[in-house]
């Protein structure tokens, strides 16, 4: 580690949760586990707890993201609760303004609005959500401008419609992305940016560079603020962590084959259920994942931070066993505290 390396206690760590549905469980179980994880994260001093919008995926229960956010915020008291993210092309901006205006009114000073422009699902489901596929995400900048105008009437450009609740509330808006589009837009607007390295590792450094180069100071930020989402799975040993990681590897194998199932139990050796071609695809898709014992995770985090200069890390642990998932976040928190 270099002399000027970022210490892990110098940056915030946060949690991204998909309310995973595991084999043999129900969405009700997932929501109970999500709240337990959020309460656990709050006790461990994580900065924020975000939930993601996905649809028609049997292993994700957080499709009604703002509803699950309210469940989490009601069961916690300090941790920030947000969307990572809301897929804005799936919704009318006014609806999102009202939903998040309601959340901010109920839980003031704790709500984040992270926005993405992908559908968060397949084309057939996108049609069912949007009814009209002419909204492809290309008009995302216009949708974003309309949404921001509902919160801040000075940006509304004569729109007489008001978001009630919503108008006048200061809800942090983040742009999320897995490529350069949202990075560029976030920079130009002076908004915070979160990159999805947990499924798009190859684009990480390039997108962060685009964001920082495009950044213009705004009334939101004086300088760029970049958060990176990473798969981080910690266990007592490297061997155990790699074993837990096979659940996420199987999830991506199933996504690639179109065989969508609930989250599967881990296997002893992923090469026994994946071809050599699939193993290469997994490495490309999950190459930034940080998996191992506390020391291994610590070393890999330092390496990643030196390369990325991320301002915040958002950890996601798609682990089949709920207790092992809680323990993974506990071990990660212990790593940051060890450097204090």
mmCIF file of C-alpha atoms in Angstrom:
data_model
loop_
_atom_site.group_PDB
_atom_site.id
_atom_site.type_symbol
_atom_site.label_atom_id
_atom_site.label_comp_id
_atom_site.label_asym_id
_atom_site.label_seq_id
_atom_site.Cartn_x
_atom_site.Cartn_y
_atom_site.Cartn_z
ATOM 1 C CA UNK A 1 0.000 0.000 0.000
ATOM 2 C CA UNK A 2 1.440 3.373 -1.009
ATOM 3 C CA UNK A 3 1.997 6.168 1.504
ATOM 4 C CA UNK A 4 -0.828 8.229 0.010
ATOM 5 C CA UNK A 5 -3.286 5.325 -0.214
ATOM 6 C CA UNK A 6 -6.844 5.981 0.896
ATOM 7 C CA UNK A 7 -7.520 4.463 4.301
ATOM 8 C CA UNK A 8 -10.711 2.457 4.420
ATOM 9 C CA UNK A 9 -12.028 4.468 7.359
ATOM 10 C CA UNK A 10 -11.680 7.669 5.306
ATOM 11 C CA UNK A 11 -14.557 6.870 2.958
ATOM 12 C CA UNK A 12 -18.148 5.813 3.617
ATOM 13 C CA UNK A 13 -19.302 2.251 2.982
ATOM 14 C CA UNK A 14 -22.923 1.536 2.076
ATOM 15 C CA UNK A 15 -25.173 -1.417 1.242
ATOM 16 C CA UNK A 16 -27.040 -2.333 -1.951
ATOM 17 C CA UNK A 17 -29.767 -4.929 -1.465
ATOM 18 C CA UNK A 18 -31.976 -6.691 -4.015
ATOM 19 C CA UNK A 19 -34.212 -8.369 -1.421
ATOM 20 C CA UNK A 20 -33.027 -11.711 -2.805
ATOM 21 C CA UNK A 21 -35.521 -14.552 -3.075
ATOM 22 C CA UNK A 22 -33.717 -17.793 -2.317
ATOM 23 C CA UNK A 23 -34.777 -21.279 -3.399
ATOM 24 C CA UNK A 24 -37.532 -22.513 -1.097
ATOM 25 C CA UNK A 25 -38.346 -19.065 0.317
ATOM 26 C CA UNK A 26 -40.987 -16.402 -0.391
ATOM 27 C CA UNK A 27 -40.889 -12.640 -1.029
ATOM 28 C CA UNK A 28 -42.254 -12.196 2.503
ATOM 29 C CA UNK A 29 -39.108 -13.915 3.791
ATOM 30 C CA UNK A 30 -37.016 -11.620 1.575
ATOM 31 C CA UNK A 31 -38.581 -8.466 3.005
ATOM 32 C CA UNK A 32 -38.033 -9.691 6.561
ATOM 33 C CA UNK A 33 -34.381 -10.399 5.740
ATOM 34 C CA UNK A 34 -33.997 -7.024 4.034
ATOM 35 C CA UNK A 35 -35.159 -5.198 7.149
ATOM 36 C CA UNK A 36 -32.878 -7.330 9.351
ATOM 37 C CA UNK A 37 -29.954 -6.497 7.079
ATOM 38 C CA UNK A 38 -30.779 -2.775 7.137
ATOM 39 C CA UNK A 39 -30.964 -2.778 10.939
ATOM 40 C CA UNK A 40 -27.678 -4.712 11.047
ATOM 41 C CA UNK A 41 -26.060 -2.221 8.652
ATOM 42 C CA UNK A 42 -27.265 0.700 10.755
ATOM 43 C CA UNK A 43 -25.703 -0.780 13.903
ATOM 44 C CA UNK A 44 -22.459 -1.286 11.974
ATOM 45 C CA UNK A 45 -22.414 2.397 10.896
ATOM 46 C CA UNK A 46 -22.944 1.885 7.168
ATOM 47 C CA UNK A 47 -23.797 5.164 5.465
ATOM 48 C CA UNK A 48 -26.797 4.281 3.308
ATOM 49 C CA UNK A 49 -28.997 1.327 2.366
ATOM 50 C CA UNK A 50 -30.244 1.222 -1.213
ATOM 51 C CA UNK A 51 -32.719 -1.057 -2.982
ATOM 52 C CA UNK A 52 -32.887 -1.758 -6.707
ATOM 53 C CA UNK A 53 -35.776 -1.888 -9.166
ATOM 54 C CA UNK A 54 -35.887 -5.055 -11.265
ATOM 55 C CA UNK A 55 -38.896 -6.826 -12.741
ATOM 56 C CA UNK A 56 -39.864 -10.357 -13.781
ATOM 57 C CA UNK A 57 -36.831 -11.809 -11.992
ATOM 58 C CA UNK A 58 -37.637 -14.715 -9.648
ATOM 59 C CA UNK A 59 -34.601 -13.966 -7.467
ATOM 60 C CA UNK A 60 -35.363 -10.271 -6.756
ATOM 61 C CA UNK A 61 -38.259 -9.061 -4.592
ATOM 62 C CA UNK A 62 -37.599 -5.288 -4.631
ATOM 63 C CA UNK A 63 -39.611 -4.486 -7.778
ATOM 64 C CA UNK A 64 -41.890 -2.024 -5.911
ATOM 65 C CA UNK A 65 -38.791 -0.184 -4.748
ATOM 66 C CA UNK A 66 -40.326 2.832 -3.029
ATOM 67 C CA UNK A 67 -42.673 0.574 -1.038
ATOM 68 C CA UNK A 68 -39.787 -1.562 0.232
ATOM 69 C CA UNK A 69 -37.846 1.625 1.016
ATOM 70 C CA UNK A 70 -40.666 2.728 3.301
ATOM 71 C CA UNK A 71 -40.588 -0.667 5.024
ATOM 72 C CA UNK A 72 -36.841 -0.256 5.627
ATOM 73 C CA UNK A 73 -36.986 3.394 6.682
ATOM 74 C CA UNK A 74 -39.786 2.665 9.149
ATOM 75 C CA UNK A 75 -37.705 -0.056 10.781
ATOM 76 C CA UNK A 76 -34.521 2.012 11.093
ATOM 77 C CA UNK A 77 -33.790 5.447 12.512
ATOM 78 C CA UNK A 78 -30.561 6.910 11.103
ATOM 79 C CA UNK A 79 -29.215 5.133 8.043
ATOM 80 C CA UNK A 80 -30.022 6.807 4.714
ATOM 81 C CA UNK A 81 -32.459 4.786 2.587
ATOM 82 C CA UNK A 82 -32.522 5.071 -1.176
ATOM 83 C CA UNK A 83 -33.089 3.599 -4.608
ATOM 84 C CA UNK A 84 -30.233 2.073 -6.493
ATOM 85 C CA UNK A 85 -32.079 2.734 -8.575
ATOM 86 C CA UNK A 86 -35.451 3.718 -9.858
ATOM 87 C CA UNK A 87 -35.543 3.061 -13.612
ATOM 88 C CA UNK A 88 -37.032 6.391 -14.641
ATOM 89 C CA UNK A 89 -38.201 5.394 -18.170
ATOM 90 C CA UNK A 90 -40.579 2.909 -16.499
ATOM 91 C CA UNK A 91 -42.448 5.699 -14.708
ATOM 92 C CA UNK A 92 -44.014 9.100 -15.145
ATOM 93 C CA UNK A 93 -41.672 11.623 -13.483
ATOM 94 C CA UNK A 94 -44.608 13.079 -11.538
ATOM 95 C CA UNK A 95 -45.312 9.688 -9.945
ATOM 96 C CA UNK A 96 -41.689 9.350 -8.801
ATOM 97 C CA UNK A 97 -41.714 12.916 -7.455
ATOM 98 C CA UNK A 98 -44.846 12.160 -5.426
ATOM 99 C CA UNK A 99 -43.536 8.813 -4.178
ATOM 100 C CA UNK A 100 -40.217 10.227 -3.044
ATOM 101 C CA UNK A 101 -41.852 13.390 -1.757
ATOM 102 C CA UNK A 102 -43.980 11.105 0.408
ATOM 103 C CA UNK A 103 -40.928 9.148 1.599
ATOM 104 C CA UNK A 104 -39.004 12.326 2.420
ATOM 105 C CA UNK A 105 -42.018 13.731 4.278
ATOM 106 C CA UNK A 106 -42.318 10.544 6.335
ATOM 107 C CA UNK A 107 -38.565 10.105 6.959
ATOM 108 C CA UNK A 108 -37.049 13.591 6.605
ATOM 109 C CA UNK A 109 -33.373 13.903 5.786
ATOM 110 C CA UNK A 110 -32.885 10.186 5.131
ATOM 111 C CA UNK A 111 -34.042 9.562 1.552
ATOM 112 C CA UNK A 112 -31.871 9.239 -1.587
ATOM 113 C CA UNK A 113 -33.231 9.065 -5.134
ATOM 114 C CA UNK A 114 -30.911 7.096 -7.397
ATOM 115 C CA UNK A 115 -32.023 7.025 -11.035
ATOM 116 C CA UNK A 116 -31.180 4.748 -13.943
ATOM 117 C CA UNK A 117 -32.271 4.751 -17.576
ATOM 118 C CA UNK A 118 -32.312 1.001 -18.297
ATOM 119 C CA UNK A 119 -35.586 -0.949 -18.090
ATOM 120 C CA UNK A 120 -34.291 -3.246 -15.353
ATOM 121 C CA UNK A 121 -35.857 -6.203 -17.139
ATOM 122 C CA UNK A 122 -36.523 -7.854 -20.514
ATOM 123 C CA UNK A 123 -38.288 -6.194 -23.438
ATOM 124 C CA UNK A 124 -41.604 -7.994 -22.916
ATOM 125 C CA UNK A 125 -41.780 -6.904 -19.295
ATOM 126 C CA UNK A 126 -40.708 -3.395 -20.275
ATOM 127 C CA UNK A 127 -43.710 -3.270 -22.577
ATOM 128 C CA UNK A 128 -45.972 -4.405 -19.738
ATOM 129 C CA UNK A 129 -44.529 -1.688 -17.507
ATOM 130 C CA UNK A 130 -44.442 1.165 -19.986
ATOM 131 C CA UNK A 131 -47.291 0.126 -22.308
ATOM 132 C CA UNK A 132 -45.439 2.015 -25.026
ATOM 133 C CA UNK A 133 -41.838 1.191 -25.924
ATOM 134 C CA UNK A 134 -41.247 4.559 -27.559
ATOM 135 C CA UNK A 135 -39.736 5.499 -24.193
ATOM 136 C CA UNK A 136 -36.400 3.738 -24.758
ATOM 137 C CA UNK A 137 -34.280 5.741 -22.359
ATOM 138 C CA UNK A 138 -33.116 8.167 -25.053
ATOM 139 C CA UNK A 139 -35.347 10.835 -23.515
ATOM 140 C CA UNK A 140 -33.857 10.259 -20.062
ATOM 141 C CA UNK A 141 -32.346 13.783 -19.870
ATOM 142 C CA UNK A 142 -35.772 15.300 -20.559
ATOM 143 C CA UNK A 143 -37.448 13.014 -18.008
ATOM 144 C CA UNK A 144 -34.784 13.901 -15.452
ATOM 145 C CA UNK A 145 -35.286 17.626 -16.067
ATOM 146 C CA UNK A 146 -39.046 17.236 -15.591
ATOM 147 C CA UNK A 147 -38.543 15.283 -12.371
ATOM 148 C CA UNK A 148 -36.093 17.802 -10.930
ATOM 149 C CA UNK A 149 -38.558 20.567 -11.783
ATOM 150 C CA UNK A 150 -41.212 18.995 -9.557
ATOM 151 C CA UNK A 151 -38.860 19.262 -6.565
ATOM 152 C CA UNK A 152 -37.476 22.688 -7.499
ATOM 153 C CA UNK A 153 -40.062 24.929 -9.252
ATOM 154 C CA UNK A 154 -37.267 27.233 -10.484
ATOM 155 C CA UNK A 155 -36.288 24.388 -12.848
ATOM 156 C CA UNK A 156 -39.850 23.644 -13.961
ATOM 157 C CA UNK A 157 -39.831 25.921 -17.028
ATOM 158 C CA UNK A 158 -43.467 26.945 -16.724
ATOM 159 C CA UNK A 159 -44.906 23.519 -15.884
ATOM 160 C CA UNK A 160 -48.084 24.349 -13.891
ATOM 161 C CA UNK A 161 -48.356 20.841 -12.393
ATOM 162 C CA UNK A 162 -47.144 20.439 -8.823
ATOM 163 C CA UNK A 163 -45.903 17.358 -6.991
ATOM 164 C CA UNK A 164 -47.684 17.269 -3.648
ATOM 165 C CA UNK A 165 -45.858 16.095 -1.628
ATOM 166 C CA UNK A 166 -42.546 16.726 -3.342
ATOM 167 C CA UNK A 167 -42.323 20.397 -4.237
ATOM 168 C CA UNK A 168 -39.665 22.241 -2.270
ATOM 169 C CA UNK A 169 -38.137 19.116 -0.723
ATOM 170 C CA UNK A 170 -34.386 18.634 -0.873
ATOM 171 C CA UNK A 171 -34.008 15.004 -1.939
ATOM 172 C CA UNK A 172 -30.512 14.105 -3.205
ATOM 173 C CA UNK A 173 -30.663 12.842 -6.778
ATOM 174 C CA UNK A 174 -27.983 10.445 -7.991
ATOM 175 C CA UNK A 175 -27.446 9.208 -11.519
ATOM 176 C CA UNK A 176 -26.606 5.532 -11.850
ATOM 177 C CA UNK A 177 -24.895 3.925 -14.777
ATOM 178 C CA UNK A 178 -22.927 1.035 -16.241
ATOM 179 C CA UNK A 179 -21.517 2.996 -19.189
ATOM 180 C CA UNK A 180 -20.534 6.539 -20.091
ATOM 181 C CA UNK A 181 -23.977 8.053 -20.810
ATOM 182 C CA UNK A 182 -25.102 8.726 -17.243
ATOM 183 C CA UNK A 183 -21.518 9.509 -16.215
ATOM 184 C CA UNK A 184 -21.391 12.324 -18.764
ATOM 185 C CA UNK A 185 -24.847 13.624 -17.831
ATOM 186 C CA UNK A 186 -24.153 13.506 -14.090
ATOM 187 C CA UNK A 187 -20.940 15.446 -14.619
ATOM 188 C CA UNK A 188 -22.565 18.110 -16.783
ATOM 189 C CA UNK A 189 -25.373 18.601 -14.231
ATOM 190 C CA UNK A 190 -23.063 18.550 -11.211
ATOM 191 C CA UNK A 191 -24.841 15.568 -9.628
ATOM 192 C CA UNK A 192 -23.360 12.634 -7.692
ATOM 193 C CA UNK A 193 -22.724 9.510 -9.761
ATOM 194 C CA UNK A 194 -22.851 5.825 -8.862
ATOM 195 C CA UNK A 195 -21.293 3.206 -11.126
ATOM 196 C CA UNK A 196 -22.509 -0.399 -11.307
ATOM 197 C CA UNK A 197 -19.166 -2.209 -11.209
ATOM 198 C CA UNK A 198 -20.910 -5.217 -9.659
ATOM 199 C CA UNK A 199 -22.082 -6.247 -13.134
ATOM 200 C CA UNK A 200 -20.118 -4.011 -15.528
ATOM 201 C CA UNK A 201 -16.512 -4.034 -14.259
ATOM 202 C CA UNK A 202 -14.756 -3.338 -17.569
ATOM 203 C CA UNK A 203 -16.319 0.115 -17.907
ATOM 204 C CA UNK A 204 -15.627 1.297 -14.362
ATOM 205 C CA UNK A 205 -12.476 3.387 -14.688
ATOM 206 C CA UNK A 206 -13.520 4.827 -18.050
ATOM 207 C CA UNK A 207 -16.913 5.937 -16.757
ATOM 208 C CA UNK A 208 -15.380 7.530 -13.672
ATOM 209 C CA UNK A 209 -12.927 9.407 -15.874
ATOM 210 C CA UNK A 210 -15.774 10.652 -18.090
ATOM 211 C CA UNK A 211 -17.714 11.802 -15.031
ATOM 212 C CA UNK A 212 -14.821 13.700 -13.495
ATOM 213 C CA UNK A 213 -13.786 15.289 -16.779
ATOM 214 C CA UNK A 214 -17.358 16.419 -17.550
ATOM 215 C CA UNK A 215 -18.085 17.676 -14.033
ATOM 216 C CA UNK A 216 -19.319 21.229 -13.599
ATOM 217 C CA UNK A 217 -19.878 22.636 -10.093
ATOM 218 C CA UNK A 218 -23.549 23.100 -9.202
ATOM 219 C CA UNK A 219 -25.702 24.096 -6.264
ATOM 220 C CA UNK A 220 -25.621 20.372 -5.403
ATOM 221 C CA UNK A 221 -21.877 19.664 -5.506
ATOM 222 C CA UNK A 222 -18.701 21.745 -5.633
ATOM 223 C CA UNK A 223 -16.637 18.795 -6.848
ATOM 224 C CA UNK A 224 -17.314 15.314 -8.263
ATOM 225 C CA UNK A 225 -18.611 12.621 -5.951
ATOM 226 C CA UNK A 226 -18.431 9.066 -7.287
ATOM 227 C CA UNK A 227 -19.713 5.959 -5.566
ATOM 228 C CA UNK A 228 -18.962 2.486 -6.928
ATOM 229 C CA UNK A 229 -21.119 -0.591 -6.322
ATOM 230 C CA UNK A 230 -19.071 -3.764 -5.876
ATOM 231 C CA UNK A 231 -19.817 -7.385 -5.127
ATOM 232 C CA UNK A 232 -18.085 -7.883 -1.789
ATOM 233 C CA UNK A 233 -18.360 -11.223 -0.009
ATOM 234 C CA UNK A 234 -16.331 -11.735 3.139
ATOM 235 C CA UNK A 235 -16.032 -14.864 5.262
ATOM 236 C CA UNK A 236 -13.669 -16.340 7.840
ATOM 237 C CA UNK A 237 -11.492 -17.879 5.113
ATOM 238 C CA UNK A 238 -10.887 -17.373 1.398
ATOM 239 C CA UNK A 239 -12.224 -20.874 0.777
ATOM 240 C CA UNK A 240 -15.515 -20.193 2.545
ATOM 241 C CA UNK A 241 -15.972 -16.847 0.775
ATOM 242 C CA UNK A 242 -15.386 -18.452 -2.630
ATOM 243 C CA UNK A 243 -17.936 -21.105 -1.717
ATOM 244 C CA UNK A 244 -20.532 -18.425 -0.872
ATOM 245 C CA UNK A 245 -19.666 -16.588 -4.111
ATOM 246 C CA UNK A 246 -20.808 -19.541 -6.226
ATOM 247 C CA UNK A 247 -24.420 -18.518 -5.567
ATOM 248 C CA UNK A 248 -23.857 -15.233 -7.416
ATOM 249 C CA UNK A 249 -21.942 -17.045 -10.161
ATOM 250 C CA UNK A 250 -24.875 -19.412 -10.636
ATOM 251 C CA UNK A 251 -27.245 -16.439 -10.785
ATOM 252 C CA UNK A 252 -25.312 -14.997 -13.724
ATOM 253 C CA UNK A 253 -25.051 -18.395 -15.411
ATOM 254 C CA UNK A 254 -28.830 -18.686 -15.203
ATOM 255 C CA UNK A 255 -29.260 -15.150 -16.545
ATOM 256 C CA UNK A 256 -27.020 -15.977 -19.510
ATOM 257 C CA UNK A 257 -29.006 -19.120 -20.304
ATOM 258 C CA UNK A 258 -32.414 -17.551 -19.691
ATOM 259 C CA UNK A 259 -33.099 -20.072 -16.933
ATOM 260 C CA UNK A 260 -34.368 -17.653 -14.302
ATOM 261 C CA UNK A 261 -34.733 -19.220 -10.868
ATOM 262 C CA UNK A 262 -34.605 -18.110 -7.232
ATOM 263 C CA UNK A 263 -31.135 -17.720 -5.744
ATOM 264 C CA UNK A 264 -29.475 -21.130 -5.557
ATOM 265 C CA UNK A 265 -27.431 -22.705 -2.750
ATOM 266 C CA UNK A 266 -23.642 -22.536 -3.187
ATOM 267 C CA UNK A 267 -21.707 -25.403 -4.765
ATOM 268 C CA UNK A 268 -18.260 -26.741 -3.929
ATOM 269 C CA UNK A 269 -16.774 -26.074 -7.364
ATOM 270 C CA UNK A 270 -18.295 -23.695 -9.922
ATOM 271 C CA UNK A 271 -16.332 -25.362 -12.727
ATOM 272 C CA UNK A 272 -18.475 -28.475 -12.206
ATOM 273 C CA UNK A 273 -21.601 -26.591 -13.302
ATOM 274 C CA UNK A 274 -20.054 -24.178 -15.848
ATOM 275 C CA UNK A 275 -18.246 -24.720 -19.139
ATOM 276 C CA UNK A 276 -14.888 -23.097 -19.874
ATOM 277 C CA UNK A 277 -16.689 -20.541 -22.069
ATOM 278 C CA UNK A 278 -19.115 -19.744 -19.242
ATOM 279 C CA UNK A 279 -16.249 -19.386 -16.763
ATOM 280 C CA UNK A 280 -14.648 -16.782 -19.031
ATOM 281 C CA UNK A 281 -17.966 -14.962 -19.317
ATOM 282 C CA UNK A 282 -18.307 -15.000 -15.533
ATOM 283 C CA UNK A 283 -14.859 -13.498 -15.149
ATOM 284 C CA UNK A 284 -15.775 -10.702 -17.558
ATOM 285 C CA UNK A 285 -19.090 -10.020 -15.818
ATOM 286 C CA UNK A 286 -17.952 -10.415 -12.216
ATOM 287 C CA UNK A 287 -14.277 -9.559 -12.532
ATOM 288 C CA UNK A 288 -14.339 -6.692 -10.055
ATOM 289 C CA UNK A 289 -15.858 -8.817 -7.284
ATOM 290 C CA UNK A 290 -13.954 -8.806 -4.001
ATOM 291 C CA UNK A 291 -14.211 -12.189 -2.323
ATOM 292 C CA UNK A 292 -12.243 -13.606 0.577
ATOM 293 C CA UNK A 293 -11.193 -13.390 4.197
ATOM 294 C CA UNK A 294 -10.947 -10.051 5.961
ATOM 295 C CA UNK A 295 -7.297 -9.655 4.991
ATOM 296 C CA UNK A 296 -7.937 -10.583 1.352
ATOM 297 C CA UNK A 297 -10.889 -8.194 1.124
ATOM 298 C CA UNK A 298 -8.854 -5.440 2.768
ATOM 299 C CA UNK A 299 -5.975 -5.842 0.317
ATOM 300 C CA UNK A 300 -8.271 -5.943 -2.721
ATOM 301 C CA UNK A 301 -10.218 -2.894 -1.535
ATOM 302 C CA UNK A 302 -7.007 -0.892 -1.194
ATOM 303 C CA UNK A 303 -6.000 -1.884 -4.724
ATOM 304 C CA UNK A 304 -9.416 -0.918 -6.101
ATOM 305 C CA UNK A 305 -9.459 2.432 -4.307
ATOM 306 C CA UNK A 306 -5.989 3.326 -5.541
ATOM 307 C CA UNK A 307 -7.118 2.711 -9.122
ATOM 308 C CA UNK A 308 -10.600 4.228 -8.914
ATOM 309 C CA UNK A 309 -10.253 6.969 -6.281
ATOM 310 C CA UNK A 310 -13.901 6.281 -5.445
ATOM 311 C CA UNK A 311 -15.460 8.569 -2.850
ATOM 312 C CA UNK A 312 -17.741 5.839 -1.485
ATOM 313 C CA UNK A 313 -18.140 2.075 -1.838
ATOM 314 C CA UNK A 314 -21.549 0.383 -1.986
ATOM 315 C CA UNK A 315 -21.270 -3.319 -1.208
ATOM 316 C CA UNK A 316 -23.672 -5.949 -2.479
ATOM 317 C CA UNK A 317 -23.535 -9.509 -1.154
ATOM 318 C CA UNK A 318 -25.792 -11.922 -3.022
ATOM 319 C CA UNK A 319 -25.362 -14.760 -0.538
ATOM 320 C CA UNK A 320 -27.795 -17.656 -0.217
ATOM 321 C CA UNK A 321 -27.602 -18.074 3.562
ATOM 322 C CA UNK A 322 -28.997 -15.024 5.358
ATOM 323 C CA UNK A 323 -26.785 -15.427 8.427
ATOM 324 C CA UNK A 324 -23.707 -15.680 6.216
ATOM 325 C CA UNK A 325 -24.820 -12.510 4.412
ATOM 326 C CA UNK A 326 -25.159 -10.644 7.712
ATOM 327 C CA UNK A 327 -21.744 -11.918 8.776
ATOM 328 C CA UNK A 328 -20.180 -10.788 5.487
ATOM 329 C CA UNK A 329 -21.251 -7.202 6.141
ATOM 330 C CA UNK A 330 -20.076 -7.496 9.747
ATOM 331 C CA UNK A 331 -16.634 -8.607 8.604
ATOM 332 C CA UNK A 332 -16.484 -5.794 6.037
ATOM 333 C CA UNK A 333 -17.351 -3.233 8.707
ATOM 334 C CA UNK A 334 -14.631 -4.707 10.895
ATOM 335 C CA UNK A 335 -12.071 -4.127 8.152
ATOM 336 C CA UNK A 336 -12.789 -0.399 8.004
ATOM 337 C CA UNK A 337 -12.765 -0.046 11.795
ATOM 338 C CA UNK A 338 -9.397 -1.810 12.001
ATOM 339 C CA UNK A 339 -7.768 1.141 10.227
ATOM 340 C CA UNK A 340 -9.070 3.781 12.662
#
